[in-house]
PDB file of C-alpha atoms in Angstrom:
ATOM      1  CA  ILE A   1      -0.124  -0.044  -0.028  1.00 44.00           C
ATOM      2  CA  HIS A   2       1.458   3.341  -1.070  1.00 51.00           C
ATOM      3  CA  GLU A   3       1.238   5.937   1.601  1.00 57.00           C
ATOM      4  CA  PRO A   4       1.106   9.719   0.831  1.00 65.00           C
ATOM      5  CA  ILE A   5       4.199  11.498   1.163  1.00 87.00           C
ATOM      6  CA  MET A   6       2.439  14.317   3.176  1.00 92.00           C
ATOM      7  CA  THR A   7      -0.191  13.991   5.487  1.00 93.00           C
ATOM      8  CA  LEU A   8      -3.298  15.799   5.833  1.00 94.00           C
ATOM      9  CA  ASN A   9      -1.994  17.468   8.850  1.00 95.00           C
ATOM     10  CA  ASP A  10       1.313  18.372   7.145  1.00 96.00           C
ATOM     11  CA  TRP A  11      -0.823  20.332   4.581  1.00 93.00           C
ATOM     12  CA  GLU A  12      -2.867  21.935   6.988  1.00 96.00           C
ATOM     13  CA  LEU A  13       0.357  23.188   8.827  1.00 96.00           C
ATOM     14  CA  ILE A  14       1.811  24.414   5.473  1.00 95.00           C
ATOM     15  CA  ILE A  15      -1.473  26.220   4.608  1.00 95.00           C
ATOM     16  CA  SER A  16      -1.853  27.996   7.869  1.00 96.00           C
ATOM     17  CA  ILE A  17       1.577  29.848   6.999  1.00 97.00           C
ATOM     18  CA  ALA A  18       0.794  30.456   3.274  1.00 97.00           C
ATOM     19  CA  SER A  19      -0.614  33.728   1.850  1.00 97.00           C
ATOM     20  CA  HIS A  20      -3.235  33.750  -0.600  1.00 97.00           C
ATOM     21  CA  GLU A  21      -2.453  35.633  -3.662  1.00 97.00           C
ATOM     22  CA  VAL A  22      -4.765  36.518  -6.790  1.00 98.00           C
ATOM     23  CA  TYR A  23      -3.596  37.278 -10.283  1.00 98.00           C
ATOM     24  CA  SER A  24      -5.186  38.592 -13.290  1.00 98.00           C
ATOM     25  CA  GLU A  25      -4.520  37.487 -16.719  1.00 97.00           C
ATOM     26  CA  ASN A  26      -1.010  37.936 -17.913  1.00 96.00           C
ATOM     27  CA  GLN A  27       0.234  39.220 -14.781  1.00 97.00           C
ATOM     28  CA  ARG A  28       3.711  37.958 -13.706  1.00 96.00           C
ATOM     29  CA  ILE A  29       3.744  35.745 -10.733  1.00 97.00           C
ATOM     30  CA  ILE A  30       7.785  34.884 -11.268  1.00 96.00           C
ATOM     31  CA  GLU A  31       9.773  36.942 -13.145  1.00 95.00           C
ATOM     32  CA  GLU A  32      12.612  35.255 -14.844  1.00 94.00           C
ATOM     33  CA  GLY A  33      15.944  36.071 -13.328  1.00 92.00           C
ATOM     34  CA  GLY A  34      14.323  37.303 -10.311  1.00 92.00           C
ATOM     35  CA  GLN A  35      15.079  35.747  -6.599  1.00 91.00           C
ATOM     36  CA  TYR A  36      12.410  34.154  -4.679  1.00 90.00           C
ATOM     37  CA  ARG A  37      12.636  32.135  -1.429  1.00 91.00           C
ATOM     38  CA  LYS A  38       9.027  31.130  -1.925  1.00 94.00           C
ATOM     39  CA  ILE A  39       7.144  27.936  -3.180  1.00 94.00           C
ATOM     40  CA  PHE A  40       3.783  28.435  -4.922  1.00 96.00           C
ATOM     41  CA  GLN A  41       0.990  26.129  -5.425  1.00 95.00           C
ATOM     42  CA  ILE A  42      -1.915  27.009  -7.720  1.00 97.00           C
ATOM     43  CA  MET A  43      -5.392  26.646  -6.277  1.00 96.00           C
ATOM     44  CA  ARG A  44      -7.501  27.969  -9.070  1.00 97.00           C
ATOM     45  CA  GLY A  45      -6.758  28.671 -12.833  1.00 97.00           C
ATOM     46  CA  THR A  46      -3.784  28.022 -15.191  1.00 97.00           C
ATOM     47  CA  CYS A  47      -0.302  29.565 -15.580  1.00 98.00           C
ATOM     48  CA  ARG A  48       2.124  29.462 -18.354  1.00 97.00           C
ATOM     49  CA  ILE A  49       5.809  29.295 -18.003  1.00 95.00           C
ATOM     50  CA  GLU A  50       7.792  31.601 -20.513  1.00 95.00           C
ATOM     51  CA  LYS A  51      11.589  31.851 -21.173  1.00 94.00           C
ATOM     52  CA  GLU A  52      12.941  34.843 -22.658  1.00 89.00           C
ATOM     53  CA  VAL A  53      14.626  34.191 -25.984  1.00 85.00           C
ATOM     54  CA  ILE A  54      16.902  37.050 -27.634  1.00 73.00           C
ATOM     55  CA  LEU A  55      16.611  37.163 -31.272  1.00 67.00           C
ATOM     56  CA  GLU A  56      19.549  37.646 -33.520  1.00 66.00           C
ATOM     57  CA  PRO A  57      19.677  41.453 -34.294  1.00 62.00           C
ATOM     58  CA  GLU A  58      19.248  42.556 -37.872  1.00 60.00           C
ATOM     59  CA  ARG A  59      22.262  44.428 -39.648  1.00 58.00           C
ATOM     60  CA  LYS A  60      20.139  47.909 -39.438  1.00 57.00           C
ATOM     61  CA  GLU A  61      19.646  47.316 -35.750  1.00 55.00           C
ATOM     62  CA  ILE A  62      23.629  46.602 -35.146  1.00 53.00           C
ATOM     63  CA  LEU A  63      24.259  49.733 -37.089  1.00 56.00           C
ATOM     64  CA  ARG A  64      22.025  51.775 -35.068  1.00 62.00           C
ATOM     65  CA  ARG A  65      23.386  50.162 -31.852  1.00 60.00           C
ATOM     66  CA  LYS A  66      20.103  48.974 -30.794  1.00 59.00           C
ATOM     67  CA  LYS A  67      19.578  46.417 -28.140  1.00 61.00           C
ATOM     68  CA  PRO A  68      18.705  42.913 -29.311  1.00 56.00           C
ATOM     69  CA  ARG A  69      14.826  42.054 -29.702  1.00 59.00           C
ATOM     70  CA  LYS A  70      13.553  39.950 -27.030  1.00 68.00           C
ATOM     71  CA  ASN A  71      11.035  37.370 -27.531  1.00 84.00           C
ATOM     72  CA  PHE A  72       9.429  34.581 -25.333  1.00 86.00           C
ATOM     73  CA  ARG A  73       9.011  30.941 -25.615  1.00 90.00           C
ATOM     74  CA  VAL A  74       6.095  29.197 -23.879  1.00 93.00           C
ATOM     75  CA  LEU A  75       7.573  26.031 -22.171  1.00 91.00           C
ATOM     76  CA  GLY A  76       4.394  24.638 -21.121  1.00 92.00           C
ATOM     77  CA  THR A  77       1.460  25.253 -18.674  1.00 94.00           C
ATOM     78  CA  MET A  78       0.458  24.444 -15.344  1.00 95.00           C
ATOM     79  CA  SER A  79      -2.870  24.285 -13.598  1.00 95.00           C
ATOM     80  CA  ASP A  80      -4.697  23.390 -10.256  1.00 92.00           C
ATOM     81  CA  VAL A  81      -2.619  22.091  -7.407  1.00 88.00           C
ATOM     82  CA  GLU A  82       0.547  22.284  -9.488  1.00 92.00           C
ATOM     83  CA  THR A  83       3.768  23.486  -7.385  1.00 92.00           C
ATOM     84  CA  PHE A  84       6.277  26.056  -8.965  1.00 93.00           C
ATOM     85  CA  GLY A  85       9.196  28.150  -7.573  1.00 91.00           C
ATOM     86  CA  GLU A  86      10.928  24.740  -6.030  1.00 90.00           C
ATOM     87  CA  ILE A  87      14.144  24.960  -7.782  1.00 87.00           C
ATOM     88  CA  SER A  88      15.010  28.733  -6.817  1.00 87.00           C
ATOM     89  CA  TYR A  89      13.917  27.809  -3.462  1.00 89.00           C
ATOM     90  CA  LEU A  90      15.924  24.853  -3.062  1.00 89.00           C
ATOM     91  CA  LEU A  91      18.981  26.074  -4.798  1.00 88.00           C
ATOM     92  CA  GLY A  92      18.771  29.489  -3.557  1.00 87.00           C
ATOM     93  CA  GLY A  93      19.517  30.952  -7.030  1.00 85.00           C
ATOM     94  CA  VAL A  94      17.400  32.971  -9.667  1.00 90.00           C
ATOM     95  CA  ALA A  95      14.233  31.744 -11.585  1.00 91.00           C
ATOM     96  CA  SER A  96      15.128  30.303 -14.586  1.00 89.00           C
ATOM     97  CA  ALA A  97      11.787  31.073 -16.415  1.00 93.00           C
ATOM     98  CA  SER A  98       8.784  33.506 -15.780  1.00 95.00           C
ATOM     99  CA  VAL A  99       5.366  31.880 -14.628  1.00 97.00           C
ATOM    100  CA  ILE A 100       2.463  34.026 -15.499  1.00 97.00           C
ATOM    101  CA  ALA A 101      -1.352  34.000 -15.010  1.00 98.00           C
ATOM    102  CA  ASN A 102      -3.013  32.345 -18.305  1.00 96.00           C
ATOM    103  CA  ASP A 103      -6.637  33.151 -17.111  1.00 97.00           C
ATOM    104  CA  PRO A 104      -8.525  36.198 -15.706  1.00 97.00           C
ATOM    105  CA  HIS A 105      -8.404  35.008 -12.249  1.00 97.00           C
ATOM    106  CA  VAL A 106      -5.578  32.953 -10.988  1.00 98.00           C
ATOM    107  CA  GLU A 107      -5.224  32.086  -7.126  1.00 98.00           C
ATOM    108  CA  VAL A 108      -1.955  30.691  -5.679  1.00 98.00           C
ATOM    109  CA  LEU A 109      -0.852  29.974  -2.430  1.00 97.00           C
ATOM    110  CA  ALA A 110       2.613  31.108  -1.478  1.00 97.00           C
ATOM    111  CA  VAL A 111       5.048  30.083   1.273  1.00 96.00           C
ATOM    112  CA  GLU A 112       7.804  31.861   2.057  1.00 95.00           C
ATOM    113  CA  GLN A 113      11.308  30.032   3.306  1.00 94.00           C
ATOM    114  CA  THR A 114      11.666  31.588   6.495  1.00 95.00           C
ATOM    115  CA  LYS A 115       7.980  30.689   7.493  1.00 97.00           C
ATOM    116  CA  ILE A 116       8.575  27.071   6.283  1.00 96.00           C
ATOM    117  CA  ASN A 117      12.084  26.785   8.126  1.00 95.00           C
ATOM    118  CA  ALA A 118      10.202  28.064  11.432  1.00 97.00           C
ATOM    119  CA  LEU A 119       7.614  25.386  10.957  1.00 96.00           C
ATOM    120  CA  PHE A 120      10.138  22.738  10.790  1.00 96.00           C
ATOM    121  CA  GLY A 121      11.669  23.869  13.975  1.00 97.00           C
ATOM    122  CA  LYS A 122       8.275  23.106  15.380  1.00 96.00           C
ATOM    123  CA  TYR A 123       7.748  19.738  13.725  1.00 96.00           C
ATOM    124  CA  PRO A 124      11.248  18.431  12.636  1.00 94.00           C
ATOM    125  CA  ASP A 125       9.769  15.237  11.032  1.00 94.00           C
ATOM    126  CA  LEU A 126       7.693  17.669   8.825  1.00 95.00           C
ATOM    127  CA  ALA A 127      10.732  18.585   7.091  1.00 95.00           C
ATOM    128  CA  GLY A 128      11.972  15.201   5.760  1.00 94.00           C
ATOM    129  CA  ARG A 129       8.201  14.596   4.322  1.00 94.00           C
ATOM    130  CA  PHE A 130       8.173  18.013   2.811  1.00 94.00           C
ATOM    131  CA  TYR A 131      11.445  17.583   1.150  1.00 93.00           C
ATOM    132  CA  HIS A 132      10.384  14.449  -0.206  1.00 93.00           C
ATOM    133  CA  TYR A 133       7.299  15.870  -1.700  1.00 92.00           C
ATOM    134  CA  LEU A 134       9.354  18.494  -3.493  1.00 92.00           C
ATOM    135  CA  ALA A 135      11.664  15.698  -4.698  1.00 91.00           C
ATOM    136  CA  SER A 136       8.666  13.593  -5.962  1.00 90.00           C
ATOM    137  CA  VAL A 137       7.415  16.817  -7.978  1.00 88.00           C
ATOM    138  CA  LEU A 138      10.709  17.187  -9.496  1.00 90.00           C
ATOM    139  CA  ALA A 139      10.789  13.678 -10.430  1.00 90.00           C
ATOM    140  CA  ARG A 140       7.400  13.807 -12.143  1.00 87.00           C
ATOM    141  CA  ARG A 141       8.080  17.063 -13.911  1.00 83.00           C
ATOM    142  CA  LEU A 142      11.364  15.462 -15.313  1.00 86.00           C
ATOM    143  CA  ARG A 143       9.638  12.163 -16.151  1.00 87.00           C
ATOM    144  CA  LYS A 144       7.026  14.180 -18.186  1.00 81.00           C
ATOM    145  CA  GLN A 145       9.798  16.122 -20.125  1.00 78.00           C
ATOM    146  CA  GLU A 146      11.496  12.909 -21.222  1.00 82.00           C
ATOM    147  CA  THR A 147       8.064  11.510 -22.850  1.00 74.00           C
TER     148      THR A 147
END
């Protein structure tokens, strides 16, 4: 029998420290290159993942010394109950892509790293289950990309 990684009580503890955020269509939740110490979970709506792509400048742009044009490539979409922001949360780096609200009304829960760490201080066993959950999220995402 497969037991869930996180218990219902675990989720209630996480939700108790989360902030509820609402975004409108095309509003950026995470900006590529930004530093975030939060993990997000979509509660309602869909989001798209975009990566900035710099286009080769045309000859006239080079002569005029204009900056290269930017374009954005959609890498995928996410919907209800999907988690994002975990890579920069875990590694402490910058966001590798932007996450943008794809619907007129998108609701997410955001949990700050400092609040999670304080929770782990009170409930040490929760830390292992939480990081196991994040590892499973990343493994599913990697498996999905391989297919």
